[in-house]
Amino acid sequence: EEGVLFSSDNIFNEVMTWYHDSLPYDWLETLDYFKTLDVEVVIPGHGKPGGPELFDMMKQVIEEAIGTIQMAVEKGISREEATETITFINRQPVPVEFKSRAPELQKIFVARLYDEIEQHNSF
């Protein structure tokens, strides 16, 4: 009614996106649903508030991550190799409190996406 959406962890605005327990394809559907709502202000789970443009921005971030991992899967790169070679650290700012753990976190994020993409591809 107020035109404000508190998006929780569905939106990371200009900050490292966390994929550790994500369902990326469902996440994309949720963002599409958010676009149907009449909102003016979006309060992200992480980062600065913004407007509905955050839906498309977040969707692009997730699609790029999926695409990167999908290409690795298609090339036959193993999950282990993907976790060692793929990173998203350079794509979004990493909060200071996570800089030292960012490489470790990225391995977790890549592994999660790899597993979800393999499962999605098996259907």
JSON list of N, CA and C in Angstrom, two decimals, residues 28-55:
[
{"chain": "A", "resi": 28, "resn": "LEU", "atom": "N", "xyz": [15.13, -16.01, -9.98]},
{"chain": "A", "resi": 28, "resn": "LEU", "atom": "CA", "xyz": [14.78, -15.24, -11.18]},
{"chain": "A", "resi": 28, "resn": "LEU", "atom": "C", "xyz": [13.26, -15.08, -11.30]},
{"chain": "A", "resi": 29, "resn": "GLU", "atom": "N", "xyz": [12.53, -16.13, -10.99]},
{"chain": "A", "resi": 29, "resn": "GLU", "atom": "CA", "xyz": [11.06, -16.06, -11.03]},
{"chain": "A", "resi": 29, "resn": "GLU", "atom": "C", "xyz": [10.54, -15.06, -9.99]},
{"chain": "A", "resi": 30, "resn": "THR", "atom": "N", "xyz": [11.15, -15.06, -8.82]},
{"chain": "A", "resi": 30, "resn": "THR", "atom": "CA", "xyz": [10.74, -14.11, -7.78]},
{"chain": "A", "resi": 30, "resn": "THR", "atom": "C", "xyz": [10.98, -12.69, -8.24]},
{"chain": "A", "resi": 31, "resn": "LEU", "atom": "N", "xyz": [12.10, -12.43, -8.88]},
{"chain": "A", "resi": 31, "resn": "LEU", "atom": "CA", "xyz": [12.38, -11.08, -9.38]},
{"chain": "A", "resi": 31, "resn": "LEU", "atom": "C", "xyz": [11.36, -10.68, -10.44]},
{"chain": "A", "resi": 32, "resn": "ASP", "atom": "N", "xyz": [10.97, -11.61, -11.30]},
{"chain": "A", "resi": 32, "resn": "ASP", "atom": "CA", "xyz": [9.93, -11.32, -12.28]},
{"chain": "A", "resi": 32, "resn": "ASP", "atom": "C", "xyz": [8.62, -10.98, -11.59]},
{"chain": "A", "resi": 33, "resn": "TYR", "atom": "N", "xyz": [8.30, -11.70, -10.53]},
{"chain": "A", "resi": 33, "resn": "TYR", "atom": "CA", "xyz": [7.08, -11.41, -9.76]},
{"chain": "A", "resi": 33, "resn": "TYR", "atom": "C", "xyz": [7.17, -10.01, -9.14]},
{"chain": "A", "resi": 34, "resn": "PHE", "atom": "N", "xyz": [8.30, -9.68, -8.57]},
{"chain": "A", "resi": 34, "resn": "PHE", "atom": "CA", "xyz": [8.46, -8.35, -7.97]},
{"chain": "A", "resi": 34, "resn": "PHE", "atom": "C", "xyz": [8.18, -7.25, -8.99]},
{"chain": "A", "resi": 35, "resn": "LYS", "atom": "N", "xyz": [8.55, -7.49, -10.25]},
{"chain": "A", "resi": 35, "resn": "LYS", "atom": "CA", "xyz": [8.33, -6.49, -11.30]},
{"chain": "A", "resi": 35, "resn": "LYS", "atom": "C", "xyz": [6.84, -6.24, -11.55]},
{"chain": "A", "resi": 36, "resn": "THR", "atom": "N", "xyz": [5.98, -7.16, -11.15]},
{"chain": "A", "resi": 36, "resn": "THR", "atom": "CA", "xyz": [4.54, -6.96, -11.35]},
{"chain": "A", "resi": 36, "resn": "THR", "atom": "C", "xyz": [3.92, -6.13, -10.23]},
{"chain": "A", "resi": 37, "resn": "LEU", "atom": "N", "xyz": [4.66, -5.90, -9.17]},
{"chain": "A", "resi": 37, "resn": "LEU", "atom": "CA", "xyz": [4.13, -5.16, -8.02]},
{"chain": "A", "resi": 37, "resn": "LEU", "atom": "C", "xyz": [4.25, -3.67, -8.25]},
{"chain": "A", "resi": 38, "resn": "ASP", "atom": "N", "xyz": [3.36, -2.93, -7.65]},
{"chain": "A", "resi": 38, "resn": "ASP", "atom": "CA", "xyz": [3.36, -1.48, -7.76]},
{"chain": "A", "resi": 38, "resn": "ASP", "atom": "C", "xyz": [4.19, -0.91, -6.61]},
{"chain": "A", "resi": 39, "resn": "VAL", "atom": "N", "xyz": [5.51, -0.88, -6.81]},
{"chain": "A", "resi": 39, "resn": "VAL", "atom": "CA", "xyz": [6.40, -0.36, -5.78]},
{"chain": "A", "resi": 39, "resn": "VAL", "atom": "C", "xyz": [7.24, 0.78, -6.33]},
{"chain": "A", "resi": 40, "resn": "GLU", "atom": "N", "xyz": [7.57, 1.69, -5.45]},
{"chain": "A", "resi": 40, "resn": "GLU", "atom": "CA", "xyz": [8.43, 2.82, -5.81]},
{"chain": "A", "resi": 40, "resn": "GLU", "atom": "C", "xyz": [9.79, 2.72, -5.14]},
{"chain": "A", "resi": 41, "resn": "VAL", "atom": "N", "xyz": [9.81, 2.09, -3.97]},
{"chain": "A", "resi": 41, "resn": "VAL", "atom": "CA", "xyz": [11.04, 1.99, -3.20]},
{"chain": "A", "resi": 41, "resn": "VAL", "atom": "C", "xyz": [11.31, 0.52, -2.88]},
{"chain": "A", "resi": 42, "resn": "VAL", "atom": "N", "xyz": [12.55, 0.11, -3.11]},
{"chain": "A", "resi": 42, "resn": "VAL", "atom": "CA", "xyz": [12.97, -1.25, -2.81]},
{"chain": "A", "resi": 42, "resn": "VAL", "atom": "C", "xyz": [14.06, -1.17, -1.74]},
{"chain": "A", "resi": 43, "resn": "ILE", "atom": "N", "xyz": [13.79, -1.84, -0.63]},
{"chain": "A", "resi": 43, "resn": "ILE", "atom": "CA", "xyz": [14.78, -1.94, 0.44]},
{"chain": "A", "resi": 43, "resn": "ILE", "atom": "C", "xyz": [15.44, -3.30, 0.30]},
{"chain": "A", "resi": 44, "resn": "PRO", "atom": "N", "xyz": [16.69, -3.31, -0.17]},
{"chain": "A", "resi": 44, "resn": "PRO", "atom": "CA", "xyz": [17.35, -4.60, -0.38]},
{"chain": "A", "resi": 44, "resn": "PRO", "atom": "C", "xyz": [17.78, -5.25, 0.92]},
{"chain": "A", "resi": 45, "resn": "GLY", "atom": "N", "xyz": [18.05, -6.53, 0.85]},
{"chain": "A", "resi": 45, "resn": "GLY", "atom": "CA", "xyz": [18.60, -7.21, 2.00]},
{"chain": "A", "resi": 45, "resn": "GLY", "atom": "C", "xyz": [20.01, -6.74, 2.30]},
{"chain": "A", "resi": 46, "resn": "HIS", "atom": "N", "xyz": [20.70, -6.29, 1.25]},
{"chain": "A", "resi": 46, "resn": "HIS", "atom": "CA", "xyz": [22.08, -5.82, 1.38]},
{"chain": "A", "resi": 46, "resn": "HIS", "atom": "C", "xyz": [22.29, -4.68, 0.39]},
{"chain": "A", "resi": 47, "resn": "GLY", "atom": "N", "xyz": [22.85, -3.60, 0.84]},
{"chain": "A", "resi": 47, "resn": "GLY", "atom": "CA", "xyz": [23.14, -2.47, -0.03]},
{"chain": "A", "resi": 47, "resn": "GLY", "atom": "C", "xyz": [22.15, -1.34, 0.15]},
{"chain": "A", "resi": 48, "resn": "LYS", "atom": "N", "xyz": [22.30, -0.35, -0.70]},
{"chain": "A", "resi": 48, "resn": "LYS", "atom": "CA", "xyz": [21.49, 0.86, -0.62]},
{"chain": "A", "resi": 48, "resn": "LYS", "atom": "C", "xyz": [20.09, 0.65, -1.18]},
{"chain": "A", "resi": 49, "resn": "PRO", "atom": "N", "xyz": [19.09, 1.34, -0.61]},
{"chain": "A", "resi": 49, "resn": "PRO", "atom": "CA", "xyz": [17.75, 1.31, -1.19]},
{"chain": "A", "resi": 49, "resn": "PRO", "atom": "C", "xyz": [17.76, 1.88, -2.61]},
{"chain": "A", "resi": 50, "resn": "GLY", "atom": "N", "xyz": [16.77, 1.50, -3.37]},
{"chain": "A", "resi": 50, "resn": "GLY", "atom": "CA", "xyz": [16.63, 2.00, -4.73]},
{"chain": "A", "resi": 50, "resn": "GLY", "atom": "C", "xyz": [15.19, 1.87, -5.17]},
{"chain": "A", "resi": 51, "resn": "GLY", "atom": "N", "xyz": [15.01, 1.83, -6.47]},
{"chain": "A", "resi": 51, "resn": "GLY", "atom": "CA", "xyz": [13.68, 1.69, -7.03]},
{"chain": "A", "resi": 51, "resn": "GLY", "atom": "C", "xyz": [13.53, 0.35, -7.73]},
{"chain": "A", "resi": 52, "resn": "PRO", "atom": "N", "xyz": [12.47, 0.21, -8.49]},
{"chain": "A", "resi": 52, "resn": "PRO", "atom": "CA", "xyz": [12.21, -1.05, -9.20]},
{"chain": "A", "resi": 52, "resn": "PRO", "atom": "C", "xyz": [13.31, -1.45, -10.19]},
{"chain": "A", "resi": 53, "resn": "GLU", "atom": "N", "xyz": [14.17, -0.51, -10.55]},
{"chain": "A", "resi": 53, "resn": "GLU", "atom": "CA", "xyz": [15.29, -0.85, -11.45]},
{"chain": "A", "resi": 53, "resn": "GLU", "atom": "C", "xyz": [16.20, -1.90, -10.83]},
{"chain": "A", "resi": 54, "resn": "LEU", "atom": "N", "xyz": [16.15, -2.04, -9.51]},
{"chain": "A", "resi": 54, "resn": "LEU", "atom": "CA", "xyz": [16.97, -3.05, -8.84]},
{"chain": "A", "resi": 54, "resn": "LEU", "atom": "C", "xyz": [16.58, -4.47, -9.24]},
{"chain": "A", "resi": 55, "resn": "PHE", "atom": "N", "xyz": [15.33, -4.66, -9.64]},
{"chain": "A", "resi": 55, "resn": "PHE", "atom": "CA", "xyz": [14.88, -6.00, -10.05]},
{"chain": "A", "resi": 55, "resn": "PHE", "atom": "C", "xyz": [15.65, -6.47, -11.28]}
]
